[in-house]
mmCIF file of C-alpha atoms in Angstrom:
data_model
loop_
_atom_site.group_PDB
_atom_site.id
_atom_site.type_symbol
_atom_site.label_atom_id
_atom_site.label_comp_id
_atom_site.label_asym_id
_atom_site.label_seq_id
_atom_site.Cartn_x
_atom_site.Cartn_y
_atom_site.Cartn_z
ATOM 1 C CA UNK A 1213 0.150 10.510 18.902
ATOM 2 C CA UNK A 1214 3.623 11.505 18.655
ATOM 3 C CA UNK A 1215 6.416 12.019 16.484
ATOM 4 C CA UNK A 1216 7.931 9.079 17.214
ATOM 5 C CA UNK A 1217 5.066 6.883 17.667
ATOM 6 C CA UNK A 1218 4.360 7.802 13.878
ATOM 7 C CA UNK A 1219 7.994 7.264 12.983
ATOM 8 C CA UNK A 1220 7.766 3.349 14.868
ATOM 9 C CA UNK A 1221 4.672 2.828 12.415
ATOM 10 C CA UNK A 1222 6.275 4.246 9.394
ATOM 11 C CA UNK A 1223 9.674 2.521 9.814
ATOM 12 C CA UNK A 1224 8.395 -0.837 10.112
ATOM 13 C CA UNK A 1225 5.877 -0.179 6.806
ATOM 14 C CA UNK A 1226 9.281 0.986 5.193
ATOM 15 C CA UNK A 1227 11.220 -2.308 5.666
ATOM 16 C CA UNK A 1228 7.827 -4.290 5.003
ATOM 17 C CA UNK A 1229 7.869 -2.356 1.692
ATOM 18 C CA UNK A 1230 11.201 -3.075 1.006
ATOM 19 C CA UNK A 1231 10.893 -7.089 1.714
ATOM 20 C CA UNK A 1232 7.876 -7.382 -0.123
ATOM 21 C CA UNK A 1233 9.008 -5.237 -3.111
ATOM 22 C CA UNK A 1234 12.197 -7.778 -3.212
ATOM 23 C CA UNK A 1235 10.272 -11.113 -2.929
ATOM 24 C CA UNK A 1236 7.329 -9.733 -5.460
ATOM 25 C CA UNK A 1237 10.199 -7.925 -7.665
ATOM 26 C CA UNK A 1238 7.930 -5.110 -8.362
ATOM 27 C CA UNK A 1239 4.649 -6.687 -9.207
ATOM 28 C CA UNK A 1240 2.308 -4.190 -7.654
ATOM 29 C CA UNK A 1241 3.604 -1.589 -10.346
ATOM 30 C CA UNK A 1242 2.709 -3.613 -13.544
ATOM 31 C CA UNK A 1243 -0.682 -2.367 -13.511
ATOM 32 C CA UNK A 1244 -0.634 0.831 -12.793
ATOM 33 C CA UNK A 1245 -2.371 3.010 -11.089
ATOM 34 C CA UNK A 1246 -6.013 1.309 -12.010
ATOM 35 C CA UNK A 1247 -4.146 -2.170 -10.778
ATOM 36 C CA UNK A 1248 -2.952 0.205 -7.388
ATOM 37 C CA UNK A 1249 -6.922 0.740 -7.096
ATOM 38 C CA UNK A 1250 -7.542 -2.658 -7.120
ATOM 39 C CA UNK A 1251 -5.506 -3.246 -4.581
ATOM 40 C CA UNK A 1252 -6.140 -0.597 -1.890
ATOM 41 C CA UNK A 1253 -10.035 -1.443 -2.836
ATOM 42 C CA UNK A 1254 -9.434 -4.777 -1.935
ATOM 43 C CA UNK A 1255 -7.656 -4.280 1.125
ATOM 44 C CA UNK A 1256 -10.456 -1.677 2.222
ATOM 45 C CA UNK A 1257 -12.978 -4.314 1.528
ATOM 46 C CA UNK A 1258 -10.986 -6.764 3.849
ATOM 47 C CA UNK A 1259 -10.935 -4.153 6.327
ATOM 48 C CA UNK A 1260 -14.443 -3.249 6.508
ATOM 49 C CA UNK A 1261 -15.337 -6.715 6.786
ATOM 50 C CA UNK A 1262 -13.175 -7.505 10.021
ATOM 51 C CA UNK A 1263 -14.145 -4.268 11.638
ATOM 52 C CA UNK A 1264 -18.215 -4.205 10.531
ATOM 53 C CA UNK A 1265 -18.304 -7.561 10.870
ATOM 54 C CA UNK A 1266 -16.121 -8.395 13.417
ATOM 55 C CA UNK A 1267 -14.482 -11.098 11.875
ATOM 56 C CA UNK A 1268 -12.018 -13.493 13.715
ATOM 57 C CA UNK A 1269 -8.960 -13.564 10.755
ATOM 58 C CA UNK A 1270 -7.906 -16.616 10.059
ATOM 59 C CA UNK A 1271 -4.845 -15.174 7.955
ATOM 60 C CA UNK A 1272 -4.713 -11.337 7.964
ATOM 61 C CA UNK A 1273 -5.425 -8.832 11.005
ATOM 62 C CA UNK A 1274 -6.415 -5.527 11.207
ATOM 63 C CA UNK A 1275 -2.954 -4.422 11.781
ATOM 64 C CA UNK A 1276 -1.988 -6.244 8.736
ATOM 65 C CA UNK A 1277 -4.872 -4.860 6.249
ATOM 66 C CA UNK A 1278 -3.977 -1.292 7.633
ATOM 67 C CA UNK A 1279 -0.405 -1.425 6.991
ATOM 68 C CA UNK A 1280 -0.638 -2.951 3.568
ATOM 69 C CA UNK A 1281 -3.647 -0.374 2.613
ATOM 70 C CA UNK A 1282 -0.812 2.456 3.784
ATOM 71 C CA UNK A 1283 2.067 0.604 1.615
ATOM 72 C CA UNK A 1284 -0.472 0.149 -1.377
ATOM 73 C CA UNK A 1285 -0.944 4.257 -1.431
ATOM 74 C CA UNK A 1286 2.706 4.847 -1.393
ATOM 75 C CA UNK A 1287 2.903 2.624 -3.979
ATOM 76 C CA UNK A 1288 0.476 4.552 -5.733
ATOM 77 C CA UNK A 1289 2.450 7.494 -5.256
ATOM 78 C CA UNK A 1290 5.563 5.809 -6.865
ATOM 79 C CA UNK A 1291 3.692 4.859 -9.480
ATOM 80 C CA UNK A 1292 2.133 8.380 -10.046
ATOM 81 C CA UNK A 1293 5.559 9.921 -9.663
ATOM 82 C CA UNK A 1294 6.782 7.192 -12.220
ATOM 83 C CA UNK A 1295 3.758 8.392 -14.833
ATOM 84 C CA UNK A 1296 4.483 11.844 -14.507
ATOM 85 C CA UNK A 1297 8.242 11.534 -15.027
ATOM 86 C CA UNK A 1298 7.289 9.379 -18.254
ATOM 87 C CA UNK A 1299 4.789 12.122 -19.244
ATOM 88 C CA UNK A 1300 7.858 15.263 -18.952
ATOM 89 C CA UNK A 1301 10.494 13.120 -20.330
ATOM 90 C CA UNK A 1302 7.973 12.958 -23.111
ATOM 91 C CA UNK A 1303 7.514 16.562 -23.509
ATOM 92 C CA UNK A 1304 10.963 17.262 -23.519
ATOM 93 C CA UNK A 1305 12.037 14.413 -26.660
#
């Protein structure tokens, strides 16, 4: 693992962020961060099931459940960021 390997893996989970964020316009944040758990539990539970299992996908491969279980925890740090920004601007009004 190198620098750059990681950075190959991290800029193609940035511009599938950035599509999907467009075409959903924001969705994953409407629930907050117990929707965000939702999500990365589901994706985990897709996960274990094509790796214990060793499921042929019909749809979704491990690549894809891995990189949307990474962009589902940055999107729980957005939304964390979001809450605690909310909770100062509150303590300052």
């Amino acid at each position: 693992m190198t620098k750059e390997s990681i950075q190959k893996i991290t800029d193609k989970l940035t511009e599938t962020l950035v599509r999907k964020n467009q075409d959903y316009g924001g969705a994953s944040f409407d629930l907050g961060m117990q929707g965000n758990f939702v999500h990365i539990y589901d994706k985990v539970s897709r996960l274990r099931s094509l790796v214990w299992n060793k499921n042929s996908p019909n749809f979704e491969s491990v690549e894809d459940s891995l990189m949307d279980l990474m962009g589902y925890c940055i999107i729980g740090l957005h939304i964390l960021e979001q809450e605690n920004t909310s909770s100062d601007e509150q303590k300052i009004e």
